[in-house]
Structure formats: C-alpha cells, structure tokens
CSV table of N, CA, C and O in Angstrom, one decimal:
chain,number,residue,atom,x,y,z
A,123,MET,N,0.7,-1.1,-0.2
A,123,MET,CA,0.0,-0.1,-0.1
A,123,MET,C,0.8,1.3,0.1
A,123,MET,O,0.5,2.1,-0.6
A,124,PHE,N,2.0,1.2,0.8
A,124,PHE,CA,3.2,2.3,0.9
A,124,PHE,C,3.3,2.6,-0.7
A,124,PHE,O,3.5,3.8,-0.9
A,125,VAL,N,3.9,1.6,-1.4
A,125,VAL,CA,4.4,1.8,-2.8
A,125,VAL,C,3.2,2.7,-3.7
A,125,VAL,O,3.6,3.7,-4.3
A,126,VAL,N,2.2,2.2,-3.5
A,126,VAL,CA,1.0,2.9,-4.4
A,126,VAL,C,0.9,4.1,-3.7
A,126,VAL,O,0.9,4.8,-4.7
A,127,ILE,N,0.6,4.6,-2.5
A,127,ILE,CA,0.6,5.9,-2.1
A,127,ILE,C,1.5,6.8,-2.5
A,127,ILE,O,1.5,7.8,-3.0
A,128,TYR,N,3.0,6.2,-2.3
A,128,TYR,CA,4.3,7.0,-2.9
A,128,TYR,C,4.4,7.3,-4.0
A,128,TYR,O,4.3,8.4,-4.7
A,129,GLU,N,3.7,6.1,-5.0
A,129,GLU,CA,4.0,6.6,-6.4
A,129,GLU,C,2.9,7.5,-6.8
A,129,GLU,O,3.1,8.6,-7.5
A,130,TRP,N,1.7,7.2,-6.3
A,130,TRP,CA,0.5,8.4,-6.7
A,130,TRP,C,1.0,9.8,-6.3
A,130,TRP,O,0.9,10.7,-6.9
A,131,MET,N,1.4,10.0,-5.0
A,131,MET,CA,1.8,11.1,-4.2
A,131,MET,C,3.0,11.9,-5.2
A,131,MET,O,3.1,13.1,-5.3
A,132,THR,N,4.0,11.1,-5.6
A,132,THR,CA,5.0,11.3,-6.2
A,132,THR,C,4.6,11.9,-7.4
A,132,THR,O,5.1,12.9,-8.0
A,133,HIS,N,3.8,11.3,-8.4
A,133,HIS,CA,3.1,11.9,-9.4
A,133,HIS,C,2.6,13.2,-9.3
A,133,HIS,O,2.6,14.0,-10.1
A,134,ARG,N,1.6,13.1,-8.3
A,134,ARG,CA,0.9,14.6,-7.8
A,134,ARG,C,1.8,15.7,-7.8
A,134,ARG,O,1.7,16.8,-8.1
A,135,LEU,N,2.9,15.3,-6.9
A,135,LEU,CA,3.9,16.5,-6.6
A,135,LEU,C,4.6,16.8,-7.7
A,135,LEU,O,4.9,18.0,-8.0
A,136,GLU,N,5.1,16.0,-8.7
A,136,GLU,CA,5.9,16.0,-10.0
A,136,GLU,C,4.7,17.1,-10.7
A,136,GLU,O,5.3,18.0,-11.4
A,137,GLN,N,3.5,16.9,-10.9
A,137,GLN,CA,2.5,17.9,-11.6
A,137,GLN,C,2.6,18.9,-11.1
A,137,GLN,O,2.4,19.9,-11.6
A,138,SER,N,2.6,19.1,-9.8
A,138,SER,CA,2.5,20.4,-9.2
A,138,SER,C,3.7,21.3,-9.3
A,138,SER,O,3.7,22.5,-9.6
A,139,ARG,N,5.0,20.8,-9.4
A,139,ARG,CA,6.2,21.2,-9.7
A,139,ARG,C,6.1,21.7,-11.2
A,139,ARG,O,6.8,23.1,-11.4
A,140,GLN,N,5.6,21.1,-12.2
A,140,GLN,CA,5.5,21.4,-13.3
A,140,GLN,C,4.7,22.8,-13.5
A,140,GLN,O,5.1,23.4,-14.5
A,141,ALA,N,3.9,22.6,-12.6
A,141,ALA,CA,3.0,23.9,-12.5
A,141,ALA,C,3.4,25.2,-11.9
A,141,ALA,O,2.8,26.3,-12.0
A,142,GLY,N,4.7,24.8,-11.3
A,142,GLY,CA,5.2,26.1,-10.6
A,142,GLY,C,4.7,26.0,-9.1
A,142,GLY,O,4.9,27.1,-8.6
A,143,LEU,N,4.0,25.1,-8.5
A,143,LEU,CA,3.3,25.0,-7.3
A,143,LEU,C,4.2,24.6,-6.2
A,143,LEU,O,4.6,23.5,-6.4
A,144,GLY,N,4.3,25.3,-5.1
A,144,GLY,CA,5.1,24.6,-3.8
A,144,GLY,C,6.3,23.9,-4.1
A,144,GLY,O,6.7,23.0,-3.2
A,145,ALA,N,7.3,24.4,-4.9
A,145,ALA,CA,8.6,23.7,-5.1
A,145,ALA,C,9.5,24.1,-3.9
A,145,ALA,O,9.8,25.4,-3.8
A,146,LYS,N,10.2,23.3,-3.1
A,146,LYS,CA,11.1,23.7,-2.3
A,146,LYS,C,12.3,23.0,-2.6
A,146,LYS,O,12.3,22.1,-3.0
A,147,GLU,N,13.6,24.0,-2.5
A,147,GLU,CA,14.6,23.6,-3.4
A,147,GLU,C,15.6,23.3,-2.1
A,147,GLU,O,15.5,24.1,-1.0
A,148,GLY,N,16.8,22.8,-2.5
A,148,GLY,CA,17.9,22.7,-1.6
A,148,GLY,C,17.9,21.6,-0.4
A,148,GLY,O,17.2,20.7,-0.6
A,149,ARG,N,18.4,22.0,0.2
A,149,ARG,CA,18.7,21.1,1.4
A,149,ARG,C,18.1,21.6,2.8
A,149,ARG,O,18.2,22.9,3.2
A,150,LYS,N,17.6,20.7,3.8
A,150,LYS,CA,16.9,21.1,4.8
A,150,LYS,C,17.5,20.3,6.1
A,150,LYS,O,17.8,19.0,6.0
A,151,MET,N,17.8,21.1,7.3
A,151,MET,CA,18.2,20.6,8.4
A,151,MET,C,17.2,19.5,8.8
A,151,MET,O,16.0,19.9,8.8
A,152,ASP,N,17.6,18.5,9.5
A,152,ASP,CA,16.3,17.5,9.8
A,152,ASP,C,16.4,17.5,11.7
A,152,ASP,O,15.7,16.6,11.9
A,153,GLY,N,17.0,18.3,12.2
A,153,GLY,CA,16.9,18.5,13.5
A,153,GLY,C,17.9,17.7,14.4
A,153,GLY,O,18.2,17.6,15.5
A,154,CYS,N,18.5,16.9,13.9
A,154,CYS,CA,19.6,15.8,14.4
A,154,CYS,C,21.1,16.3,14.0
A,154,CYS,O,22.1,15.7,14.2
A,155,GLY,N,21.3,17.7,13.2
A,155,GLY,CA,22.4,18.2,12.8
A,155,GLY,C,22.7,17.7,11.3
A,155,GLY,O,23.5,17.9,10.9
A,156,GLY,N,22.2,16.6,10.8
A,156,GLY,CA,22.4,16.5,9.4
A,156,GLY,C,21.7,17.0,8.7
A,156,GLY,O,20.7,17.8,8.9
A,157,CYS,N,21.7,16.6,7.4
A,157,CYS,CA,20.6,17.3,6.4
A,157,CYS,C,20.1,16.2,5.2
A,157,CYS,O,20.7,14.9,5.1
A,158,LEU,N,18.7,16.5,5.2
A,158,LEU,CA,18.0,15.5,4.3
A,158,LEU,C,17.9,16.4,3.1
A,158,LEU,O,17.5,17.5,3.0
A,159,VAL,N,18.1,15.6,2.1
A,159,VAL,CA,17.9,16.3,0.9
A,159,VAL,C,16.2,16.8,0.6
A,159,VAL,O,15.4,15.8,1.0
A,160,GLY,N,16.1,17.8,-0.1
A,160,GLY,CA,14.9,18.4,-0.1
A,160,GLY,C,14.0,17.2,-0.9
A,160,GLY,O,12.6,16.9,-0.6
A,161,GLU,N,14.4,16.8,-1.8
A,161,GLU,CA,13.5,15.5,-2.6
A,161,GLU,C,13.1,14.5,-1.5
A,161,GLU,O,12.0,14.0,-1.6
A,162,GLU,N,14.0,13.9,-0.6
A,162,GLU,CA,13.4,13.0,0.3
A,162,GLU,C,12.6,13.4,1.5
A,162,GLU,O,11.6,13.1,1.5
A,163,ARG,N,12.7,14.9,1.6
A,163,ARG,CA,11.7,15.4,2.4
A,163,ARG,C,10.3,15.4,1.9
A,163,ARG,O,9.4,15.0,2.4
A,164,ARG,N,10.4,15.8,0.7
A,164,ARG,CA,8.9,16.1,0.0
A,164,ARG,C,8.3,14.4,-0.3
A,164,ARG,O,7.3,14.4,-0.3
A,165,SER,N,9.2,13.7,-0.3
A,165,SER,CA,8.6,12.4,-0.5
A,165,SER,C,8.1,12.0,0.8
A,165,SER,O,7.1,11.1,0.7
A,166,ALA,N,8.8,12.1,1.7
A,166,ALA,CA,8.1,11.8,2.9
A,166,ALA,C,6.7,12.3,3.4
A,166,ALA,O,5.7,11.9,3.8
A,167,GLU,N,6.8,13.8,2.9
A,167,GLU,CA,5.4,14.5,3.3
A,167,GLU,C,4.3,13.9,2.1
A,167,GLU,O,3.3,13.7,2.6
A,168,SER,N,4.8,13.7,1.1
A,168,SER,CA,3.7,12.9,0.0
A,168,SER,C,3.1,11.8,0.9
A,168,SER,O,2.0,11.4,0.6
A,169,ALA,N,4.0,10.7,1.2
A,169,ALA,CA,3.6,9.7,1.7
A,169,ALA,C,2.5,9.8,2.8
A,169,ALA,O,1.8,9.3,3.1
A,170,ILE,N,3.3,10.7,3.8
A,170,ILE,CA,1.9,10.9,4.9
A,170,ILE,C,0.7,11.6,4.3
A,170,ILE,O,-0.3,11.0,5.0
A,171,LEU,N,0.7,12.7,3.6
A,171,LEU,CA,-0.4,13.1,3.0
A,171,LEU,C,-1.3,12.1,2.3
A,171,LEU,O,-2.5,12.2,2.6
A,172,GLY,N,-0.5,11.1,1.6
A,172,GLY,CA,-1.4,10.4,1.2
A,172,GLY,C,-2.3,9.7,2.1
A,172,GLY,O,-3.2,8.9,1.5
A,173,LEU,N,-1.3,9.0,3.0
A,173,LEU,CA,-2.1,8.1,4.0
A,173,LEU,C,-3.7,9.1,4.6
A,173,LEU,O,-4.6,8.6,4.9
A,174,LEU,N,-3.3,10.4,4.9
A,174,LEU,CA,-4.1,10.8,5.4
A,174,LEU,C,-5.5,11.5,4.6
A,174,LEU,O,-6.7,11.4,4.9
A,175,LEU,N,-5.2,11.2,3.2
A,175,LEU,CA,-6.2,11.4,2.1
A,175,LEU,C,-6.8,10.2,1.8
A,175,LEU,O,-7.7,10.2,1.0
A,176,ASN,N,-6.1,9.1,2.4
A,176,ASN,CA,-6.9,7.6,2.1
A,176,ASN,C,-8.0,7.6,3.1
A,176,ASN,O,-8.0,7.2,4.2
A,177,PHE,N,-9.5,7.7,2.6
A,177,PHE,CA,-10.5,8.0,3.3
A,177,PHE,C,-11.2,6.6,3.8
A,177,PHE,O,-11.7,6.2,4.5
A,178,ASP,N,-10.8,5.5,3.1
A,178,ASP,CA,-11.2,4.1,3.2
A,178,ASP,C,-10.3,3.6,4.5
A,178,ASP,O,-10.8,2.8,5.2
A,179,ALA,N,-9.1,4.0,4.8
A,179,ALA,CA,-8.5,3.8,6.1
A,179,ALA,C,-8.9,4.5,7.1
A,179,ALA,O,-8.4,4.2,8.2
A,180,GLY,N,-9.5,5.6,6.9
A,180,GLY,CA,-10.1,6.4,8.0
A,180,GLY,C,-9.3,8.0,8.0
A,180,GLY,O,-8.4,8.0,7.2
A,181,SER,N,-10.1,8.8,8.3
A,181,SER,CA,-9.6,10.1,8.3
A,181,SER,C,-8.7,10.8,9.3
A,181,SER,O,-8.1,11.6,9.1
A,182,ILE,N,-8.8,10.0,10.5
A,182,ILE,CA,-8.2,10.8,11.5
A,182,ILE,C,-7.1,9.7,11.9
A,182,ILE,O,-7.4,8.5,12.2
A,183,TRP,N,-5.8,10.0,12.1
A,183,TRP,CA,-4.8,9.2,12.6
A,183,TRP,C,-4.0,9.4,13.6
A,183,TRP,O,-3.5,10.5,13.6
A,184,ALA,N,-3.6,8.6,14.3
A,184,ALA,CA,-2.4,8.9,15.4
A,184,ALA,C,-1.1,9.0,14.8
A,184,ALA,O,-0.7,8.2,13.8
A,185,VAL,N,-0.2,9.8,15.4
A,185,VAL,CA,1.0,9.9,14.7
A,185,VAL,C,1.9,8.5,14.6
A,185,VAL,O,2.5,8.2,13.7
A,186,ASP,N,1.5,7.5,15.9
A,186,ASP,CA,2.1,6.5,16.0
A,186,ASP,C,1.8,5.5,15.0
A,186,ASP,O,2.3,4.7,14.2
A,187,GLU,N,0.6,5.4,14.5
A,187,GLU,CA,0.0,4.7,13.6
A,187,GLU,C,0.5,5.3,12.0
A,187,GLU,O,0.9,4.3,11.2
A,188,ILE,N,0.8,6.2,11.9
A,188,ILE,CA,1.5,6.7,10.3
A,188,ILE,C,2.9,6.4,10.7
A,188,ILE,O,3.4,5.6,9.5
A,189,VAL,N,3.8,6.4,12.0
A,189,VAL,CA,4.8,5.8,12.0
A,189,VAL,C,4.8,4.2,11.4
A,189,VAL,O,5.9,3.7,10.8
A,190,ARG,N,4.3,3.5,12.1
A,190,ARG,CA,4.1,2.2,12.0
A,190,ARG,C,3.7,1.8,10.2
A,190,ARG,O,4.3,1.0,9.8
A,191,GLN,N,2.6,2.5,9.9
A,191,GLN,CA,2.1,2.3,8.3
A,191,GLN,C,3.3,2.6,7.6
A,191,GLN,O,3.3,1.9,6.4
A,192,LEU,N,4.0,3.8,7.6
A,192,LEU,CA,5.1,3.9,6.8
A,192,LEU,C,6.4,3.2,6.9
A,192,LEU,O,7.4,3.3,6.6
A,193,SER,N,6.5,2.7,8.3
A,193,SER,CA,7.8,2.2,8.7
A,193,SER,C,9.3,3.0,8.7
A,193,SER,O,10.0,2.9,8.1
A,194,ALA,N,8.6,4.2,9.2
A,194,ALA,CA,9.6,5.4,8.9
A,194,ALA,C,10.0,5.8,10.4
A,194,ALA,O,9.2,5.4,11.2
A,195,PRO,N,11.2,6.6,10.6
A,195,PRO,CA,11.4,6.9,12.0
A,195,PRO,C,10.6,7.9,12.3
A,195,PRO,O,10.2,8.8,11.6
A,196,ARG,N,10.6,7.9,13.6
A,196,ARG,CA,9.5,9.0,14.1
A,196,ARG,C,9.8,10.5,14.0
A,196,ARG,O,9.0,11.2,13.5
A,197,LEU,N,11.0,10.7,14.2
A,197,LEU,CA,11.4,12.1,13.8
A,197,LEU,C,11.0,12.3,12.4
A,197,LEU,O,10.8,13.5,12.0
A,198,ASP,N,11.1,11.5,11.4
A,198,ASP,CA,10.9,12.0,10.2
A,198,ASP,C,9.5,12.2,9.8
A,198,ASP,O,8.9,13.1,9.1
A,199,VAL,N,8.5,11.4,10.3
A,199,VAL,CA,7.1,11.6,10.6
A,199,VAL,C,6.9,13.0,11.1
A,199,VAL,O,5.8,13.6,10.7
A,200,ILE,N,7.3,13.3,12.2
A,200,ILE,CA,7.0,14.6,13.1
A,200,ILE,C,7.5,15.7,12.4
A,200,ILE,O,7.0,16.5,12.1
A,201,ASP,N,8.5,15.6,11.6
A,201,ASP,CA,9.2,16.9,10.7
A,201,ASP,C,8.1,17.0,9.5
A,201,ASP,O,7.9,17.9,9.2
A,202,GLY,N,7.9,16.1,9.0
A,202,GLY,CA,6.9,15.9,7.8
A,202,GLY,C,5.6,16.4,8.1
A,202,GLY,O,5.0,17.2,7.5
A,203,LEU,N,5.1,16.0,9.3
A,203,LEU,CA,3.8,16.6,9.7
A,203,LEU,C,3.8,18.0,10.0
A,203,LEU,O,2.8,19.0,9.8
A,204,ALA,N,5.0,18.4,10.4
A,204,ALA,CA,5.1,19.9,10.9
A,204,ALA,C,5.1,20.9,9.6
A,204,ALA,O,4.6,21.9,9.5
A,205,ASP,N,5.8,20.2,8.7
A,205,ASP,CA,6.0,20.8,7.3
A,205,ASP,C,4.2,20.9,6.6
A,205,ASP,O,4.0,22.0,6.1
A,206,LEU,N,3.7,19.9,6.6
A,206,LEU,CA,2.5,19.8,6.2
A,206,LEU,C,1.5,20.9,6.7
A,206,LEU,O,0.7,21.6,6.1
A,207,GLN,N,1.7,20.9,8.2
A,207,GLN,CA,0.8,21.6,9.1
A,207,GLN,C,1.1,23.1,8.8
A,207,GLN,O,0.2,23.9,8.8
A,208,ALA,N,2.5,23.7,8.6
A,208,ALA,CA,2.9,24.8,8.2
A,208,ALA,C,2.4,25.2,6.8
A,208,ALA,O,2.1,26.4,6.8
A,209,ALA,N,2.1,24.1,5.8
A,209,ALA,CA,1.7,24.6,4.7
A,209,ALA,C,0.3,24.9,4.5
A,209,ALA,O,-0.5,24.9,3.5
A,210,GLY,N,-0.3,24.3,5.8
A,210,GLY,CA,-1.8,24.3,5.7
A,210,GLY,C,-2.7,23.1,5.4
A,210,GLY,O,-3.7,23.2,5.1
A,211,LEU,N,-2.1,21.8,5.2
A,211,LEU,CA,-2.7,20.9,4.9
A,211,LEU,C,-2.9,19.7,5.4
A,211,LEU,O,-3.6,18.6,5.3
A,212,VAL,N,-2.5,20.1,6.8
A,212,VAL,CA,-2.6,19.1,8.0
A,212,VAL,C,-3.5,19.7,9.3
A,212,VAL,O,-2.4,20.9,9.5
A,213,HIS,N,-4.3,19.3,10.0
A,213,HIS,CA,-4.5,19.8,11.3
A,213,HIS,C,-4.1,18.7,12.3
A,213,HIS,O,-4.1,17.7,12.0
A,214,ARG,N,-3.4,19.5,13.5
A,214,ARG,CA,-3.0,18.6,14.5
A,214,ARG,C,-3.6,18.5,15.8
A,214,ARG,O,-3.7,19.8,16.0
A,215,LEU,N,-4.2,17.7,16.5
A,215,LEU,CA,-4.5,17.9,17.7
A,215,LEU,C,-4.1,16.7,18.7
A,215,LEU,O,-4.3,15.7,18.7
A,216,GLY,N,-3.1,17.4,19.5
A,216,GLY,CA,-2.1,16.6,20.3
A,216,GLY,C,-1.6,15.4,19.5
A,216,GLY,O,-0.6,15.7,18.7
A,217,ASP,N,-1.7,14.0,19.7
A,217,ASP,CA,-1.2,12.9,19.0
A,217,ASP,C,-1.9,12.5,17.8
A,217,ASP,O,-1.7,11.6,17.1
A,218,PHE,N,-3.0,13.2,17.2
A,218,PHE,CA,-3.8,12.9,16.2
A,218,PHE,C,-3.6,14.0,15.2
A,218,PHE,O,-3.5,15.3,15.4
A,219,VAL,N,-3.9,13.5,13.8
A,219,VAL,CA,-3.6,14.4,12.6
A,219,VAL,C,-4.7,13.9,11.5
A,219,VAL,O,-5.3,12.9,11.5
A,220,PHE,N,-5.0,15.0,10.7
A,220,PHE,CA,-6.1,15.0,9.7
A,220,PHE,C,-5.7,16.0,8.8
A,220,PHE,O,-5.5,17.0,8.9
A,221,ALA,N,-6.0,15.4,7.6
A,221,ALA,CA,-6.1,16.4,6.4
A,221,ALA,C,-7.1,17.5,6.7
A,221,ALA,O,-8.0,17.4,7.2
A,222,THR,N,-6.7,18.9,6.1
A,222,THR,CA,-7.6,20.2,5.9
A,222,THR,C,-8.6,19.8,4.7
A,222,THR,O,-8.5,18.8,4.1
A,223,ARG,N,-9.5,20.6,5.1
A,223,ARG,CA,-10.6,20.5,3.7
A,223,ARG,C,-9.8,20.7,2.5
A,223,ARG,O,-10.4,20.4,1.6
A,224,ALA,N,-8.9,21.9,2.7
A,224,ALA,CA,-8.2,22.4,1.5
A,224,ALA,C,-7.5,21.1,0.7
A,224,ALA,O,-7.7,21.2,-0.4
A,225,ALA,N,-6.8,20.3,1.8
A,225,ALA,CA,-6.1,19.2,0.9
A,225,ALA,C,-7.0,18.3,0.4
A,225,ALA,O,-6.8,17.9,-0.7
A,226,SER,N,-8.0,17.9,1.0
A,226,SER,CA,-9.1,16.9,0.7
A,226,SER,C,-9.8,17.7,-0.7
A,226,SER,O,-10.0,16.6,-1.8
A,227,SER,N,-10.3,18.7,-0.8
A,227,SER,CA,-10.5,19.2,-1.9
A,227,SER,C,-9.7,19.1,-3.2
A,227,SER,O,-9.9,18.8,-4.4
A,228,PHE,N,-8.5,19.5,-2.8
A,228,PHE,CA,-7.6,19.6,-4.0
A,228,PHE,C,-7.3,18.3,-4.6
A,228,PHE,O,-7.0,18.1,-5.8
A,229,ASP,N,-7.3,17.2,-3.8
A,229,ASP,CA,-7.2,15.6,-3.9
A,229,ASP,C,-8.4,15.4,-4.5
A,229,ASP,O,-7.9,14.6,-5.8
A,230,ARG,N,-9.5,16.1,-4.6
A,230,ARG,CA,-10.4,15.3,-5.4
A,230,ARG,C,-10.7,16.0,-6.9
A,230,ARG,O,-11.4,15.5,-7.8
A,231,LEU,N,-9.8,17.2,-6.9
A,231,LEU,CA,-9.9,17.7,-8.2
A,231,LEU,C,-9.2,16.8,-9.2
A,231,LEU,O,-8.3,16.3,-8.9
A,232,GLU,N,-9.8,17.0,-10.6
A,232,GLU,CA,-9.1,16.3,-11.5
A,232,GLU,C,-8.4,17.0,-12.2
A,232,GLU,O,-8.7,17.4,-13.4
A,233,LEU,N,-6.9,17.0,-12.3
A,233,LEU,CA,-6.2,17.9,-13.0
A,233,LEU,C,-5.5,17.1,-14.1
A,233,LEU,O,-5.0,16.2,-13.9
C-alpha cells in the first residue's frame, strides 16, 4: 500500500512542480545536525499526506499509526507533519492528525 500511495503522491507532486506550485529546493536540516535532501523530505511528506487522504483507511490518524504504517523513523514523520501543518494541509490535535478541507478538496480535483 505504501508503494502505491508513494507513487501516486510522487506523480501529483511532479505535476504541481511542473505547474510551478510549492517547490522547495535545496537541503533542509532534519533537527539532528544532519541534512535531508529536499527531494527525500518531499517524498516523506507526500507519503504522509497520501495516508491522510485515504478515506478508506480512516480520516483521523494517530502519529504512531503513521509511523507504523510507513515504517519510517518517528522524527521523520514528526518533521513531515510539521511541514504539512505549516503549509496548511494538515490539522494536528495532540497526537492525532487529519487532512484539512483544502487538501481534501485539492485531492478530489481531476487536474
């Protein structure tokens, strides 16, 4: 399931980049003194948002559920959620997160 979501979100991300939307470039600190390449960071965010937009699996997710589902390090998930929240694509209530209406509406558009 992760591979399907990852490929779908990577495709959507590439479409938005071609349209000139939301491109982050360069390197970003990961909070541990290391650097994650911007592309790796974006793919993690895409996978997280893909899970949150998968309404068959439920619309509200616990952070720990996302970590388990993606088999990703907790810090990477926390960083990805913070970036998505800053972009207005995710709401966070304590340890629970869900996609905003804006993210859900954009996901339903057929571009």
